[in-house]
Amino acid sequence: MVGLETKNIWVIANWKSNKTVQEALEWISVVGPKLERRENIRVVVCPTFNCLSEVKKAITVGNFPLIVGSQDLSPFEKGAYTGEDPASILKQFIEVAIVGHSERRKNFGETDELVVQKVKQAIDNQIIPLVCVQGKETPVPEGVKLVAYEPVFAIGTGNPDTPENASSVAEFLNQKYGEDTEILYGGSVNSNNVESFISKDNINGVLVGGASLDPEKFIKIIEVCTTL
Ligand code: 13P
């Protein structure tokens, strides 16, 4: 078994469409000082676009070991694309970008082709694309090394997948896309169930929605990951 102290563990907060700038900064001021600087634990916060600048500034000023990510990015370069946030501009704030979340596929017509374009934009701008797959059949574009398995039935329902099934999907993805692809699990993760997922050898962390909004709940999830 790979020791938990040796594998990378990503703990990623996806705030979705929540938090004003003030609420975002309050969250950072609570979570930031609680984080230990640990080589193998990567804590990422993904606010709305409008909060990225202030969140990044607060993390830099506080010198917190917290990585900033976005929840999406434009499939195009900068230019005449009204309403879009291109990777070349986002890169001043973020290191990671979530791409292909099921909520974007369902509500905003995000297709596998758009996911490919967004991944290219991210990689061309030195941003790590975190591609969400809804099951084994979702394609992962070339060059992607960070994937989140998020079955739709588990998102926001309080009904997570089993760690065994998540691990078997991770095994499939590792066989298909390479052992060096890190696989996360997302869907109704909380401080009570996070251990069952990250204790699987081939699961490298969690993508957390609802339970990431409350700083105390999110800190508890991180604490489980750091004390294992
Ligand atoms: P919940 O943790 O609220 O189920 O959301 C999961 C998710 O979609 C994270 O991207």
mmCIF file of C-alpha atoms and ligand atoms in Angstrom:
data_model
loop_
_atom_site.group_PDB
_atom_site.id
_atom_site.type_symbol
_atom_site.label_atom_id
_atom_site.label_comp_id
_atom_site.label_asym_id
_atom_site.label_seq_id
_atom_site.Cartn_x
_atom_site.Cartn_y
_atom_site.Cartn_z
ATOM 1 C CA MET A 1 0.000 0.000 0.000
ATOM 2 C CA VAL A 2 1.197 3.498 -0.815
ATOM 3 C CA GLY A 3 1.539 5.342 2.479
ATOM 4 C CA LEU A 4 -0.755 8.330 2.807
ATOM 5 C CA GLU A 5 2.292 10.343 3.777
ATOM 6 C CA THR A 6 3.876 9.633 0.397
ATOM 7 C CA LYS A 7 1.020 10.147 -2.059
ATOM 8 C CA ASN A 8 -0.313 13.571 -2.949
ATOM 9 C CA ILE A 9 -3.662 14.444 -1.468
ATOM 10 C CA TRP A 10 -5.676 17.237 -3.042
ATOM 11 C CA VAL A 11 -8.454 18.819 -0.999
ATOM 12 C CA ILE A 12 -10.346 21.113 -3.340
ATOM 13 C CA ALA A 13 -13.153 23.483 -2.438
ATOM 14 C CA ASN A 14 -15.575 24.174 -5.290
ATOM 15 C CA TRP A 15 -17.735 27.019 -4.064
ATOM 16 C CA LYS A 16 -19.870 26.953 -7.224
ATOM 17 C CA SER A 17 -22.075 30.109 -7.489
ATOM 18 C CA ASN A 18 -21.694 31.179 -3.872
ATOM 19 C CA LYS A 19 -20.062 33.872 -1.712
ATOM 20 C CA THR A 20 -19.673 37.610 -2.048
ATOM 21 C CA VAL A 21 -16.144 39.019 -1.950
ATOM 22 C CA GLN A 22 -16.613 39.786 1.740
ATOM 23 C CA GLU A 23 -17.793 36.244 2.513
ATOM 24 C CA ALA A 24 -14.927 34.824 0.485
ATOM 25 C CA LEU A 25 -12.390 36.877 2.435
ATOM 26 C CA GLU A 26 -13.934 35.815 5.746
ATOM 27 C CA TRP A 27 -13.541 32.166 4.702
ATOM 28 C CA ILE A 28 -9.879 32.733 3.777
ATOM 29 C CA SER A 29 -9.237 34.470 7.107
ATOM 30 C CA VAL A 30 -10.601 31.448 8.994
ATOM 31 C CA VAL A 31 -9.145 28.613 6.880
ATOM 32 C CA GLY A 32 -5.779 30.163 5.945
ATOM 33 C CA PRO A 33 -4.206 30.361 9.421
ATOM 34 C CA LYS A 34 -5.289 26.771 10.203
ATOM 35 C CA LEU A 35 -3.378 25.229 7.295
ATOM 36 C CA GLU A 36 -0.120 23.422 7.915
ATOM 37 C CA ARG A 37 2.546 23.626 5.224
ATOM 38 C CA ARG A 38 2.782 19.986 4.118
ATOM 39 C CA GLU A 39 4.574 18.829 0.983
ATOM 40 C CA ASN A 40 1.980 16.222 -0.050
ATOM 41 C CA ILE A 41 -1.247 18.032 0.911
ATOM 42 C CA ARG A 42 -2.590 20.491 -1.643
ATOM 43 C CA VAL A 43 -5.500 22.598 -0.536
ATOM 44 C CA VAL A 44 -7.195 24.478 -3.351
ATOM 45 C CA VAL A 45 -10.042 26.989 -3.258
ATOM 46 C CA CYS A 46 -12.138 27.666 -6.366
ATOM 47 C CA PRO A 47 -14.237 30.838 -5.918
ATOM 48 C CA THR A 48 -16.383 32.595 -8.505
ATOM 49 C CA PHE A 49 -14.447 34.633 -11.082
ATOM 50 C CA ASN A 50 -15.331 37.934 -9.418
ATOM 51 C CA CYS A 51 -13.657 36.880 -6.176
ATOM 52 C CA LEU A 52 -10.412 35.532 -7.667
ATOM 53 C CA SER A 53 -8.405 38.726 -7.450
ATOM 54 C CA GLU A 54 -9.235 39.526 -3.803
ATOM 55 C CA VAL A 55 -8.898 35.896 -2.714
ATOM 56 C CA LYS A 56 -5.473 35.631 -4.337
ATOM 57 C CA LYS A 57 -4.375 38.871 -2.685
ATOM 58 C CA ALA A 58 -5.537 37.727 0.780
ATOM 59 C CA ILE A 59 -3.716 34.410 0.424
ATOM 60 C CA THR A 60 -0.515 36.119 -0.707
ATOM 61 C CA VAL A 61 -0.621 38.706 2.080
ATOM 62 C CA GLY A 62 -1.361 36.005 4.678
ATOM 63 C CA ASN A 63 1.287 33.700 3.180
ATOM 64 C CA PHE A 64 -1.165 30.803 3.478
ATOM 65 C CA PRO A 65 -0.426 27.429 1.814
ATOM 66 C CA LEU A 66 -3.588 27.692 -0.231
ATOM 67 C CA ILE A 67 -3.780 27.318 -4.000
ATOM 68 C CA VAL A 68 -6.341 29.263 -6.025
ATOM 69 C CA GLY A 69 -8.334 27.619 -8.794
ATOM 70 C CA SER A 70 -11.165 28.649 -11.110
ATOM 71 C CA GLN A 71 -14.358 26.718 -11.781
ATOM 72 C CA ASP A 72 -14.067 27.103 -15.535
ATOM 73 C CA LEU A 73 -12.173 29.035 -18.209
ATOM 74 C CA SER A 74 -12.702 30.182 -21.759
ATOM 75 C CA PRO A 75 -12.120 27.753 -24.622
ATOM 76 C CA PHE A 76 -10.676 30.701 -26.571
ATOM 77 C CA GLU A 77 -7.668 32.952 -26.329
ATOM 78 C CA LYS A 78 -8.178 36.564 -25.279
ATOM 79 C CA GLY A 79 -10.110 38.692 -27.747
ATOM 80 C CA ALA A 80 -13.675 39.304 -28.873
ATOM 81 C CA TYR A 81 -15.436 36.670 -26.743
ATOM 82 C CA THR A 82 -17.943 38.590 -24.628
ATOM 83 C CA GLY A 83 -18.380 37.283 -21.116
ATOM 84 C CA GLU A 84 -15.490 34.820 -21.190
ATOM 85 C CA ASP A 85 -12.463 34.612 -18.884
ATOM 86 C CA PRO A 86 -9.413 33.462 -20.841
ATOM 87 C CA ALA A 87 -6.575 31.427 -19.358
ATOM 88 C CA SER A 88 -4.033 34.084 -20.340
ATOM 89 C CA ILE A 89 -5.715 36.530 -17.940
ATOM 90 C CA LEU A 90 -6.754 34.016 -15.276
ATOM 91 C CA LYS A 91 -3.205 32.771 -14.877
ATOM 92 C CA GLN A 92 -2.284 35.795 -12.779
ATOM 93 C CA PHE A 93 -4.617 34.439 -10.087
ATOM 94 C CA ILE A 94 -4.931 30.671 -10.515
ATOM 95 C CA GLU A 95 -2.850 27.510 -10.742
ATOM 96 C CA VAL A 96 -5.717 25.055 -11.330
ATOM 97 C CA ALA A 97 -8.919 25.203 -13.417
ATOM 98 C CA ILE A 98 -11.883 22.868 -13.089
ATOM 99 C CA VAL A 99 -13.076 21.839 -16.548
ATOM 100 C CA GLY A 100 -16.070 19.758 -17.624
ATOM 101 C CA HIS A 101 -18.041 19.803 -14.374
ATOM 102 C CA SER A 102 -21.397 18.034 -14.836
ATOM 103 C CA GLU A 103 -23.232 21.232 -13.883
ATOM 104 C CA ARG A 104 -21.578 23.005 -16.808
ATOM 105 C CA ARG A 105 -22.302 20.112 -19.153
ATOM 106 C CA LYS A 106 -25.974 20.072 -18.079
ATOM 107 C CA ASN A 107 -26.704 23.799 -17.775
ATOM 108 C CA PHE A 108 -24.287 25.457 -20.185
ATOM 109 C CA GLY A 109 -23.882 22.988 -23.023
ATOM 110 C CA GLU A 110 -20.282 22.104 -22.221
ATOM 111 C CA THR A 111 -19.350 19.346 -24.638
ATOM 112 C CA ASP A 112 -16.389 16.988 -24.771
ATOM 113 C CA GLU A 113 -15.058 19.153 -27.635
ATOM 114 C CA LEU A 114 -15.210 22.309 -25.507
ATOM 115 C CA VAL A 115 -13.463 20.435 -22.710
ATOM 116 C CA VAL A 116 -10.622 19.622 -25.121
ATOM 117 C CA GLN A 117 -10.324 23.312 -26.097
ATOM 118 C CA LYS A 118 -10.385 24.474 -22.477
ATOM 119 C CA VAL A 119 -7.744 21.944 -21.489
ATOM 120 C CA LYS A 120 -5.522 23.209 -24.300
ATOM 121 C CA GLN A 121 -5.949 26.811 -23.152
ATOM 122 C CA ALA A 122 -5.121 25.821 -19.582
ATOM 123 C CA ILE A 123 -1.999 23.855 -20.497
ATOM 124 C CA ASP A 124 -0.780 26.545 -22.923
ATOM 125 C CA ASN A 125 -0.969 29.000 -20.018
ATOM 126 C CA GLN A 126 0.676 26.778 -17.386
ATOM 127 C CA ILE A 127 -2.614 26.154 -15.547
ATOM 128 C CA ILE A 128 -3.333 22.614 -14.319
ATOM 129 C CA PRO A 129 -6.632 21.415 -15.827
ATOM 130 C CA LEU A 130 -8.736 19.386 -13.401
ATOM 131 C CA VAL A 131 -11.127 17.488 -15.641
ATOM 132 C CA CYS A 132 -14.353 16.181 -14.130
ATOM 133 C CA VAL A 133 -15.621 12.859 -15.432
ATOM 134 C CA GLN A 134 -19.061 11.556 -14.646
ATOM 135 C CA GLY A 135 -18.140 7.923 -15.222
ATOM 136 C CA LYS A 136 -15.759 5.634 -17.079
ATOM 137 C CA GLU A 137 -17.199 6.692 -20.438
ATOM 138 C CA THR A 138 -16.339 10.411 -20.154
ATOM 139 C CA PRO A 139 -13.241 11.055 -22.279
ATOM 140 C CA VAL A 140 -10.192 12.706 -20.728
ATOM 141 C CA PRO A 141 -8.235 14.906 -23.163
ATOM 142 C CA GLU A 142 -4.562 14.336 -23.795
ATOM 143 C CA GLY A 143 -2.162 16.030 -21.408
ATOM 144 C CA VAL A 144 -4.531 15.898 -18.429
ATOM 145 C CA LYS A 145 -2.945 14.557 -15.250
ATOM 146 C CA LEU A 146 -5.612 15.506 -12.702
ATOM 147 C CA VAL A 147 -9.103 14.008 -12.977
ATOM 148 C CA ALA A 148 -12.090 14.083 -10.629
ATOM 149 C CA TYR A 149 -14.607 11.259 -10.751
ATOM 150 C CA GLU A 150 -17.924 12.884 -9.835
ATOM 151 C CA PRO A 151 -20.980 10.701 -10.467
ATOM 152 C CA VAL A 152 -24.037 12.915 -10.986
ATOM 153 C CA PHE A 153 -26.203 10.975 -8.525
ATOM 154 C CA ALA A 154 -23.759 11.821 -5.731
ATOM 155 C CA ILE A 155 -23.546 15.591 -6.267
ATOM 156 C CA GLY A 156 -25.378 17.600 -3.641
ATOM 157 C CA THR A 157 -27.543 14.642 -2.640
ATOM 158 C CA GLY A 158 -25.915 13.385 0.551
ATOM 159 C CA ASN A 159 -25.634 10.062 -1.266
ATOM 160 C CA PRO A 160 -21.953 9.492 -2.094
ATOM 161 C CA ASP A 161 -20.671 6.671 -4.244
ATOM 162 C CA THR A 162 -19.047 3.826 -2.357
ATOM 163 C CA PRO A 163 -15.280 4.111 -1.862
ATOM 164 C CA GLU A 164 -14.974 0.678 -3.497
ATOM 165 C CA ASN A 165 -16.724 1.808 -6.669
ATOM 166 C CA ALA A 166 -14.813 5.107 -6.747
ATOM 167 C CA SER A 167 -11.594 3.135 -6.411
ATOM 168 C CA SER A 168 -12.543 0.782 -9.227
ATOM 169 C CA VAL A 169 -13.296 3.773 -11.501
ATOM 170 C CA ALA A 170 -9.925 5.243 -10.487
ATOM 171 C CA GLU A 171 -8.238 1.953 -11.394
ATOM 172 C CA PHE A 172 -9.934 2.005 -14.812
ATOM 173 C CA LEU A 173 -8.864 5.618 -15.404
ATOM 174 C CA ASN A 174 -5.286 4.891 -14.330
ATOM 175 C CA GLN A 175 -5.142 1.952 -16.737
ATOM 176 C CA LYS A 176 -6.542 4.038 -19.586
ATOM 177 C CA TYR A 177 -4.731 7.335 -19.004
ATOM 178 C CA GLY A 178 -1.625 6.290 -17.090
ATOM 179 C CA GLU A 179 -0.589 5.623 -13.513
ATOM 180 C CA ASP A 180 0.718 9.178 -13.262
ATOM 181 C CA THR A 181 -2.830 10.547 -13.614
ATOM 182 C CA GLU A 182 -4.074 11.563 -10.192
ATOM 183 C CA ILE A 183 -7.714 10.691 -9.545
ATOM 184 C CA LEU A 184 -9.932 12.548 -7.092
ATOM 185 C CA TYR A 185 -13.404 11.692 -5.890
ATOM 186 C CA GLY A 186 -16.261 14.224 -5.631
ATOM 187 C CA GLY A 187 -19.904 13.956 -4.604
ATOM 188 C CA SER A 188 -21.310 14.488 -1.072
ATOM 189 C CA VAL A 189 -17.881 14.390 0.563
ATOM 190 C CA ASN A 190 -17.822 15.452 4.209
ATOM 191 C CA SER A 191 -15.579 15.039 7.246
ATOM 192 C CA ASN A 192 -17.256 11.732 8.140
ATOM 193 C CA ASN A 193 -16.684 9.989 4.820
ATOM 194 C CA VAL A 194 -13.503 11.610 3.461
ATOM 195 C CA GLU A 195 -11.228 9.055 5.125
ATOM 196 C CA SER A 196 -12.977 6.157 3.384
ATOM 197 C CA PHE A 197 -12.134 7.680 -0.020
ATOM 198 C CA ILE A 198 -8.594 8.931 0.497
ATOM 199 C CA SER A 199 -7.520 5.721 2.231
ATOM 200 C CA LYS A 200 -7.918 3.983 -1.141
ATOM 201 C CA ASP A 201 -4.444 3.725 -2.725
ATOM 202 C CA ASN A 202 -5.553 5.101 -6.077
ATOM 203 C CA ILE A 203 -7.635 8.043 -4.852
ATOM 204 C CA ASN A 204 -5.571 11.207 -4.552
ATOM 205 C CA GLY A 205 -8.014 13.492 -2.860
ATOM 206 C CA VAL A 206 -11.460 15.002 -2.930
ATOM 207 C CA LEU A 207 -13.431 17.718 -4.697
ATOM 208 C CA VAL A 208 -15.849 19.200 -2.206
ATOM 209 C CA GLY A 209 -18.928 21.290 -2.981
ATOM 210 C CA GLY A 210 -21.486 21.927 -0.227
ATOM 211 C CA ALA A 211 -19.218 21.031 2.687
ATOM 212 C CA SER A 212 -16.552 23.469 1.490
ATOM 213 C CA LEU A 213 -18.742 26.539 1.980
ATOM 214 C CA ASP A 214 -18.585 26.480 5.758
ATOM 215 C CA PRO A 215 -14.941 27.093 6.736
ATOM 216 C CA GLU A 216 -15.220 24.953 9.883
ATOM 217 C CA LYS A 217 -16.609 21.975 7.954
ATOM 218 C CA PHE A 218 -13.878 22.324 5.348
ATOM 219 C CA ILE A 219 -11.161 22.572 8.012
ATOM 220 C CA LYS A 220 -12.441 19.296 9.494
ATOM 221 C CA ILE A 221 -12.059 17.604 6.113
ATOM 222 C CA ILE A 222 -8.491 18.909 5.798
ATOM 223 C CA GLU A 223 -7.721 17.776 9.355
ATOM 224 C CA VAL A 224 -8.799 14.220 8.532
ATOM 225 C CA CYS A 225 -6.483 14.274 5.500
ATOM 226 C CA THR A 226 -3.519 15.616 7.463
ATOM 227 C CA THR A 227 -3.864 13.326 10.478
ATOM 228 C CA LEU A 228 -4.216 10.072 8.560
HETATM 229 P P1 13P B 1 -21.174 18.309 -3.276
HETATM 230 O O1 13P B 1 -19.957 18.096 -2.401
HETATM 231 O O2 13P B 1 -22.049 19.417 -2.822
HETATM 232 O O3 13P B 1 -21.911 17.001 -3.481
HETATM 233 O O4 13P B 1 -20.646 18.759 -4.714
HETATM 234 C C1 13P B 1 -19.665 18.014 -5.340
HETATM 235 C C2 13P B 1 -19.178 18.754 -6.511
HETATM 236 O O5 13P B 1 -19.886 18.911 -7.494
HETATM 237 C C3 13P B 1 -17.822 19.333 -6.440
HETATM 238 O O6 13P B 1 -17.386 19.756 -7.672
#
